[in-house]
Amino acid sequence: MPSGSTSAMKASSASGRDVDLNTTRSSVFHSLLDGVLAVILAPACAACDTILDEPSAGPVCRGCWDAIVPFTAPLCQRCGDPLPSWRVISVAASRCPRCRRRPSQVSVTRAIGSYDGTLRAIVHALKYGKRRSLAKPLAARMRTHAGDVLGSADVVVPVPLHRSRLRSRGFNQAGEIAQYLGVPVRLALRRRRATPSQTDLPAGQRHRNVRGAFALARGADVRGLRIALVDDVCTTGATLEACARVLRDAGAADVGAVTAARVATRRRG
């Protein structure tokens, strides 16, 4: 064997050993760090409040991430609500009753899962507990469960907060999530008036609450773009509808939406 080949093999082997050694050192370091943090600080999981075994991995424990129950097919083609069965015989029947009755400015909406249990607790930790590091793992799960919407989008547009709420909270949770979705972010909307929280309103008042609340951001050009709106939670869809109307009126080719969680409609029967 030529001496050059032998040298290359030795170099490759040495490089492999270096990688293995670095990986081992990193694993040992994180184990030691977790042990020290657990003993000294005893940080609790932001979702379930139990002591974290791996504090360096983030503010939510592995068990809580694993406890999230994602939406699974069949889903309404438009809003993403779970459908009762696969027995659909037409395009119209593959939509939920609400979407069959009501036209929408949003072509398709997708979410990780239902806004309850562990997922609700994680979203609250991001939004109200100011655990901004949760935006990245939430976005990773949104890429998995909303890949069809994100894959066809030219840009993502986070639902904006009014400047007064942005000042009090310090960040926009939708904007935090948007930056990790793997699609260019466009701040194309502004909130031109403060509105009461949608959470505090009955369903029938939510559309009126956000009517006219959004406008195109100064200098924004969305003509011909396929857009994916981004928000943390979809309840009745009123906020997404209001945003989508502004974007479509400004010439957007299509407007879909992705959220971390969704308040799914409860079916009778």
mmCIF file of C-alpha atoms in Angstrom:
data_model
loop_
_atom_site.group_PDB
_atom_site.id
_atom_site.type_symbol
_atom_site.label_atom_id
_atom_site.label_comp_id
_atom_site.label_asym_id
_atom_site.label_seq_id
_atom_site.Cartn_x
_atom_site.Cartn_y
_atom_site.Cartn_z
ATOM 1 C CA MET A 1 0.000 0.000 0.000
ATOM 2 C CA PRO A 2 1.412 3.457 -0.879
ATOM 3 C CA SER A 3 2.688 5.415 2.090
ATOM 4 C CA GLY A 4 0.277 8.266 1.215
ATOM 5 C CA SER A 5 -2.728 5.946 1.566
ATOM 6 C CA THR A 6 -1.441 4.642 4.880
ATOM 7 C CA SER A 7 -1.030 8.176 6.167
ATOM 8 C CA ALA A 8 -4.533 9.083 5.039
ATOM 9 C CA MET A 9 -6.005 6.044 6.791
ATOM 10 C CA LYS A 10 -4.143 6.905 9.987
ATOM 11 C CA ALA A 11 -5.343 10.501 9.782
ATOM 12 C CA SER A 12 -8.929 9.351 9.206
ATOM 13 C CA SER A 13 -8.736 6.961 12.133
ATOM 14 C CA ALA A 14 -7.294 9.646 14.365
ATOM 15 C CA SER A 15 -10.022 12.034 13.288
ATOM 16 C CA GLY A 16 -12.678 9.445 14.133
ATOM 17 C CA ARG A 17 -11.160 8.940 17.582
ATOM 18 C CA ASP A 18 -11.140 12.719 18.107
ATOM 19 C CA VAL A 19 -14.831 12.940 17.221
ATOM 20 C CA ASP A 20 -15.707 10.057 19.558
ATOM 21 C CA LEU A 21 -13.616 11.615 22.319
ATOM 22 C CA ASN A 22 -15.240 15.024 21.853
ATOM 23 C CA THR A 23 -18.705 13.450 21.903
ATOM 24 C CA THR A 24 -17.863 11.569 25.105
ATOM 25 C CA ARG A 25 -16.466 14.700 26.729
ATOM 26 C CA SER A 26 -19.597 16.667 25.762
ATOM 27 C CA SER A 27 -21.863 13.949 27.174
ATOM 28 C CA VAL A 28 -19.894 13.803 30.422
ATOM 29 C CA PHE A 29 -19.888 17.601 30.694
ATOM 30 C CA HIS A 30 -23.663 17.850 30.246
ATOM 31 C CA SER A 31 -24.219 15.028 32.742
ATOM 32 C CA LEU A 32 -22.061 16.808 35.299
ATOM 33 C CA LEU A 33 -23.746 20.134 34.547
ATOM 34 C CA ASP A 34 -27.193 18.587 34.960
ATOM 35 C CA GLY A 35 -26.134 17.084 38.271
ATOM 36 C CA VAL A 36 -24.776 20.373 39.585
ATOM 37 C CA LEU A 37 -27.832 22.365 38.445
ATOM 38 C CA ALA A 38 -30.225 19.790 39.887
ATOM 39 C CA VAL A 39 -28.498 19.880 43.283
ATOM 40 C CA ILE A 40 -27.848 23.615 43.575
ATOM 41 C CA LEU A 41 -30.812 25.161 41.805
ATOM 42 C CA ALA A 42 -33.377 22.328 41.738
ATOM 43 C CA PRO A 43 -35.168 23.872 38.730
ATOM 44 C CA ALA A 44 -38.691 22.657 38.081
ATOM 45 C CA CYS A 45 -40.274 21.734 34.762
ATOM 46 C CA ALA A 46 -42.181 24.725 33.393
ATOM 47 C CA ALA A 47 -45.071 22.440 32.413
ATOM 48 C CA CYS A 48 -45.499 19.889 35.214
ATOM 49 C CA ASP A 49 -43.478 21.505 38.034
ATOM 50 C CA THR A 50 -41.430 18.390 38.809
ATOM 51 C CA ILE A 51 -37.675 18.738 39.349
ATOM 52 C CA LEU A 52 -35.809 18.567 36.038
ATOM 53 C CA ASP A 53 -33.425 15.633 35.591
ATOM 54 C CA GLU A 54 -31.726 17.390 32.664
ATOM 55 C CA PRO A 55 -31.903 21.145 33.310
ATOM 56 C CA SER A 56 -29.406 21.904 30.538
ATOM 57 C CA ALA A 57 -31.805 20.402 27.958
ATOM 58 C CA GLY A 58 -34.388 23.153 28.538
ATOM 59 C CA PRO A 59 -37.127 24.240 30.950
ATOM 60 C CA VAL A 60 -39.535 21.412 30.064
ATOM 61 C CA CYS A 61 -38.846 17.779 30.985
ATOM 62 C CA ARG A 62 -38.613 14.993 28.440
ATOM 63 C CA GLY A 63 -41.737 13.367 29.866
ATOM 64 C CA CYS A 64 -43.851 16.428 29.131
ATOM 65 C CA TRP A 65 -42.603 16.678 25.551
ATOM 66 C CA ASP A 66 -43.387 12.990 25.093
ATOM 67 C CA ALA A 67 -46.858 13.483 26.617
ATOM 68 C CA ILE A 68 -48.016 15.823 23.837
ATOM 69 C CA VAL A 69 -50.752 14.112 21.834
ATOM 70 C CA PRO A 70 -50.525 15.372 18.239
ATOM 71 C CA PHE A 71 -53.413 15.599 15.839
ATOM 72 C CA THR A 72 -53.561 12.615 13.501
ATOM 73 C CA ALA A 73 -55.439 12.055 10.251
ATOM 74 C CA PRO A 74 -58.156 12.360 9.202
ATOM 75 C CA LEU A 75 -58.172 16.130 9.599
ATOM 76 C CA CYS A 76 -60.373 18.807 8.094
ATOM 77 C CA GLN A 77 -58.645 19.919 4.913
ATOM 78 C CA ARG A 78 -59.110 23.558 5.802
ATOM 79 C CA CYS A 79 -58.986 24.174 9.563
ATOM 80 C CA GLY A 80 -57.124 21.060 10.693
ATOM 81 C CA ASP A 81 -59.768 19.894 13.170
ATOM 82 C CA PRO A 82 -59.829 16.100 13.643
ATOM 83 C CA LEU A 83 -62.610 14.408 11.651
ATOM 84 C CA PRO A 84 -64.570 11.480 13.085
ATOM 85 C CA SER A 85 -63.528 8.911 10.455
ATOM 86 C CA TRP A 86 -61.912 8.270 7.081
ATOM 87 C CA ARG A 87 -65.338 7.736 5.494
ATOM 88 C CA VAL A 88 -65.301 10.748 3.229
ATOM 89 C CA ILE A 89 -66.892 10.490 -0.166
ATOM 90 C CA SER A 90 -66.302 13.958 -1.572
ATOM 91 C CA VAL A 91 -64.076 16.995 -1.241
ATOM 92 C CA ALA A 92 -66.851 18.770 0.657
ATOM 93 C CA ALA A 93 -67.171 15.887 3.120
ATOM 94 C CA SER A 94 -63.454 16.079 3.959
ATOM 95 C CA ARG A 95 -64.123 19.376 5.698
ATOM 96 C CA CYS A 96 -65.656 19.800 9.129
ATOM 97 C CA PRO A 97 -69.244 21.087 9.376
ATOM 98 C CA ARG A 98 -68.105 24.598 10.297
ATOM 99 C CA CYS A 99 -65.794 24.891 7.262
ATOM 100 C CA ARG A 100 -68.511 23.560 4.959
ATOM 101 C CA ARG A 101 -70.844 26.311 6.170
ATOM 102 C CA ARG A 102 -68.450 29.245 6.271
ATOM 103 C CA PRO A 103 -66.028 30.574 3.628
ATOM 104 C CA SER A 104 -62.559 31.435 4.879
ATOM 105 C CA GLN A 105 -59.718 33.769 3.977
ATOM 106 C CA VAL A 106 -57.292 31.118 5.294
ATOM 107 C CA SER A 107 -56.860 28.242 2.863
ATOM 108 C CA VAL A 108 -55.474 25.743 5.371
ATOM 109 C CA THR A 109 -54.533 25.759 9.065
ATOM 110 C CA ARG A 110 -52.379 23.222 10.849
ATOM 111 C CA ALA A 111 -51.318 22.780 14.498
ATOM 112 C CA ILE A 112 -49.338 20.315 16.571
ATOM 113 C CA GLY A 113 -52.284 19.287 18.704
ATOM 114 C CA SER A 114 -55.140 20.339 20.929
ATOM 115 C CA TYR A 115 -54.813 23.318 23.243
ATOM 116 C CA ASP A 116 -55.069 21.388 26.478
ATOM 117 C CA GLY A 117 -52.962 19.299 28.834
ATOM 118 C CA THR A 118 -49.205 19.401 28.420
ATOM 119 C CA LEU A 119 -49.199 21.359 25.164
ATOM 120 C CA ARG A 120 -51.268 24.122 26.757
ATOM 121 C CA ALA A 121 -48.873 24.238 29.719
ATOM 122 C CA ILE A 122 -45.856 24.538 27.389
ATOM 123 C CA VAL A 123 -47.475 27.312 25.343
ATOM 124 C CA HIS A 124 -48.313 29.158 28.577
ATOM 125 C CA ALA A 125 -44.716 28.790 29.758
ATOM 126 C CA LEU A 126 -43.523 30.438 26.544
ATOM 127 C CA LYS A 127 -46.176 33.141 26.424
ATOM 128 C CA TYR A 128 -46.734 34.087 30.064
ATOM 129 C CA GLY A 129 -43.716 32.531 31.768
ATOM 130 C CA LYS A 130 -41.402 34.185 29.234
ATOM 131 C CA ARG A 131 -39.537 30.932 28.556
ATOM 132 C CA ARG A 132 -38.455 32.045 25.106
ATOM 133 C CA SER A 133 -36.189 29.022 24.646
ATOM 134 C CA LEU A 134 -39.363 26.933 24.160
ATOM 135 C CA ALA A 135 -40.018 28.610 20.802
ATOM 136 C CA LYS A 136 -37.381 26.509 19.053
ATOM 137 C CA PRO A 137 -38.621 23.022 20.090
ATOM 138 C CA LEU A 138 -42.224 24.076 19.484
ATOM 139 C CA ALA A 139 -41.263 25.248 15.997
ATOM 140 C CA ALA A 140 -39.550 21.904 15.322
ATOM 141 C CA ARG A 141 -42.805 20.086 16.089
ATOM 142 C CA MET A 142 -44.754 22.563 13.979
ATOM 143 C CA ARG A 143 -42.458 21.805 11.036
ATOM 144 C CA THR A 144 -43.338 18.131 11.465
ATOM 145 C CA HIS A 145 -47.105 18.599 11.726
ATOM 146 C CA ALA A 146 -47.509 21.566 9.374
ATOM 147 C CA GLY A 147 -44.957 20.650 6.735
ATOM 148 C CA ASP A 148 -47.527 20.875 3.944
ATOM 149 C CA VAL A 149 -48.300 24.516 4.756
ATOM 150 C CA LEU A 150 -44.721 25.575 5.408
ATOM 151 C CA GLY A 151 -43.357 23.677 2.423
ATOM 152 C CA SER A 152 -45.454 25.696 -0.009
ATOM 153 C CA ALA A 153 -44.964 29.081 1.680
ATOM 154 C CA ASP A 154 -42.702 31.807 0.309
ATOM 155 C CA VAL A 155 -42.646 33.597 3.660
ATOM 156 C CA VAL A 156 -44.064 33.254 7.169
ATOM 157 C CA VAL A 157 -45.784 36.238 8.773
ATOM 158 C CA PRO A 158 -46.132 36.258 12.570
ATOM 159 C CA VAL A 159 -49.376 37.646 13.974
ATOM 160 C CA PRO A 160 -48.299 40.969 15.507
ATOM 161 C CA LEU A 161 -48.930 42.282 19.003
ATOM 162 C CA HIS A 162 -50.023 45.825 19.644
ATOM 163 C CA ARG A 163 -47.075 47.959 20.718
ATOM 164 C CA SER A 164 -48.483 48.382 24.247
ATOM 165 C CA ARG A 165 -48.691 44.624 24.785
ATOM 166 C CA LEU A 166 -45.298 44.122 23.173
ATOM 167 C CA ARG A 167 -43.786 46.574 25.645
ATOM 168 C CA SER A 168 -45.386 44.852 28.637
ATOM 169 C CA ARG A 169 -44.535 41.309 27.532
ATOM 170 C CA GLY A 170 -41.132 42.112 26.069
ATOM 171 C CA PHE A 171 -41.460 39.850 23.024
ATOM 172 C CA ASN A 172 -43.951 38.475 20.528
ATOM 173 C CA GLN A 173 -44.330 34.732 21.000
ATOM 174 C CA ALA A 174 -45.471 34.300 17.374
ATOM 175 C CA GLY A 175 -42.342 36.081 16.178
ATOM 176 C CA GLU A 176 -40.143 33.907 18.388
ATOM 177 C CA ILE A 177 -41.639 30.743 16.885
ATOM 178 C CA ALA A 178 -41.543 32.070 13.313
ATOM 179 C CA GLN A 179 -37.777 32.482 13.250
ATOM 180 C CA TYR A 180 -37.267 28.708 13.688
ATOM 181 C CA LEU A 181 -39.718 27.445 11.054
ATOM 182 C CA GLY A 182 -37.180 27.318 8.232
ATOM 183 C CA VAL A 183 -39.017 29.821 5.999
ATOM 184 C CA PRO A 184 -38.077 33.515 5.536
ATOM 185 C CA VAL A 185 -39.861 35.755 8.028
ATOM 186 C CA ARG A 186 -41.704 38.832 6.737
ATOM 187 C CA LEU A 187 -43.080 41.354 9.275
ATOM 188 C CA ALA A 188 -45.877 42.297 6.904
ATOM 189 C CA LEU A 189 -48.588 43.140 9.439
ATOM 190 C CA ARG A 190 -49.085 45.652 12.204
ATOM 191 C CA ARG A 191 -51.715 45.805 14.906
ATOM 192 C CA ARG A 192 -53.205 49.258 14.696
ATOM 193 C CA ARG A 193 -55.371 49.117 17.801
ATOM 194 C CA ALA A 194 -55.194 47.277 21.084
ATOM 195 C CA THR A 195 -57.933 44.722 21.655
ATOM 196 C CA PRO A 196 -59.046 42.758 24.708
ATOM 197 C CA SER A 197 -57.556 39.284 24.916
ATOM 198 C CA GLN A 198 -59.490 36.802 22.803
ATOM 199 C CA THR A 199 -59.233 34.334 25.682
ATOM 200 C CA ASP A 200 -61.505 36.512 27.805
ATOM 201 C CA LEU A 201 -64.269 36.769 25.197
ATOM 202 C CA PRO A 202 -67.106 34.415 24.234
ATOM 203 C CA ALA A 203 -66.720 32.858 20.796
ATOM 204 C CA GLY A 204 -69.402 35.037 19.239
ATOM 205 C CA GLN A 205 -67.558 38.267 20.080
ATOM 206 C CA ARG A 206 -64.091 37.308 18.904
ATOM 207 C CA HIS A 207 -64.590 38.176 15.235
ATOM 208 C CA ARG A 208 -65.992 41.593 16.176
ATOM 209 C CA ASN A 209 -63.113 42.143 18.595
ATOM 210 C CA VAL A 210 -60.417 41.889 15.904
ATOM 211 C CA ARG A 211 -62.346 43.379 12.990
ATOM 212 C CA GLY A 212 -60.177 46.162 11.573
ATOM 213 C CA ALA A 213 -57.467 45.573 14.192
ATOM 214 C CA PHE A 214 -54.756 44.707 11.651
ATOM 215 C CA ALA A 215 -53.224 46.555 8.720
ATOM 216 C CA LEU A 216 -50.390 46.056 6.281
ATOM 217 C CA ALA A 217 -47.051 47.156 7.718
ATOM 218 C CA ARG A 218 -45.571 50.288 6.208
ATOM 219 C CA GLY A 219 -43.634 49.440 3.056
ATOM 220 C CA ALA A 220 -44.662 45.763 3.074
ATOM 221 C CA ASP A 221 -45.237 44.159 -0.328
ATOM 222 C CA VAL A 222 -46.913 40.746 -0.354
ATOM 223 C CA ARG A 223 -48.205 40.725 -3.928
ATOM 224 C CA GLY A 224 -48.097 37.230 -5.428
ATOM 225 C CA LEU A 225 -46.671 35.619 -2.303
ATOM 226 C CA ARG A 226 -47.826 32.383 -0.703
ATOM 227 C CA ILE A 227 -47.926 33.200 2.999
ATOM 228 C CA ALA A 228 -48.119 31.134 6.174
ATOM 229 C CA LEU A 229 -49.411 33.077 9.169
ATOM 230 C CA VAL A 230 -47.834 32.069 12.488
ATOM 231 C CA ASP A 231 -49.404 32.228 15.952
ATOM 232 C CA ASP A 232 -49.172 30.326 19.211
ATOM 233 C CA VAL A 233 -52.845 29.285 19.475
ATOM 234 C CA CYS A 234 -55.883 29.184 17.206
ATOM 235 C CA THR A 235 -59.176 29.329 19.097
ATOM 236 C CA THR A 236 -62.059 30.312 16.817
ATOM 237 C CA GLY A 237 -59.710 31.416 14.030
ATOM 238 C CA ALA A 238 -60.940 35.028 14.227
ATOM 239 C CA THR A 239 -57.463 36.540 14.527
ATOM 240 C CA LEU A 240 -56.098 34.491 11.647
ATOM 241 C CA GLU A 241 -59.100 35.434 9.503
ATOM 242 C CA ALA A 242 -58.607 39.144 10.187
ATOM 243 C CA CYS A 243 -54.913 38.938 9.315
ATOM 244 C CA ALA A 244 -55.530 36.864 6.194
ATOM 245 C CA ARG A 245 -58.092 39.350 4.891
ATOM 246 C CA VAL A 246 -55.533 42.176 5.057
ATOM 247 C CA LEU A 247 -52.907 40.087 3.259
ATOM 248 C CA ARG A 248 -55.291 38.925 0.532
ATOM 249 C CA ASP A 249 -56.545 42.466 -0.010
ATOM 250 C CA ALA A 250 -52.880 43.459 -0.443
ATOM 251 C CA GLY A 251 -52.444 40.891 -3.233
ATOM 252 C CA ALA A 252 -51.162 37.736 -1.500
ATOM 253 C CA ALA A 253 -51.611 34.682 -3.727
ATOM 254 C CA ASP A 254 -52.514 32.391 -0.814
ATOM 255 C CA VAL A 255 -52.670 32.561 2.965
ATOM 256 C CA GLY A 256 -52.376 29.492 5.170
ATOM 257 C CA ALA A 257 -51.663 29.341 8.899
ATOM 258 C CA VAL A 258 -49.627 27.309 11.382
ATOM 259 C CA THR A 259 -50.032 27.406 15.154
ATOM 260 C CA ALA A 260 -48.516 25.515 18.049
ATOM 261 C CA ALA A 261 -51.941 24.511 19.366
ATOM 262 C CA ARG A 262 -55.588 24.618 18.370
ATOM 263 C CA VAL A 263 -58.833 24.594 20.308
ATOM 264 C CA ALA A 264 -60.470 21.678 18.528
ATOM 265 C CA THR A 265 -64.236 21.666 18.071
ATOM 266 C CA ARG A 266 -65.907 19.087 20.279
ATOM 267 C CA ARG A 267 -68.036 16.667 18.277
ATOM 268 C CA ARG A 268 -71.292 15.190 19.526
ATOM 269 C CA GLY A 269 -71.966 11.529 19.255
#
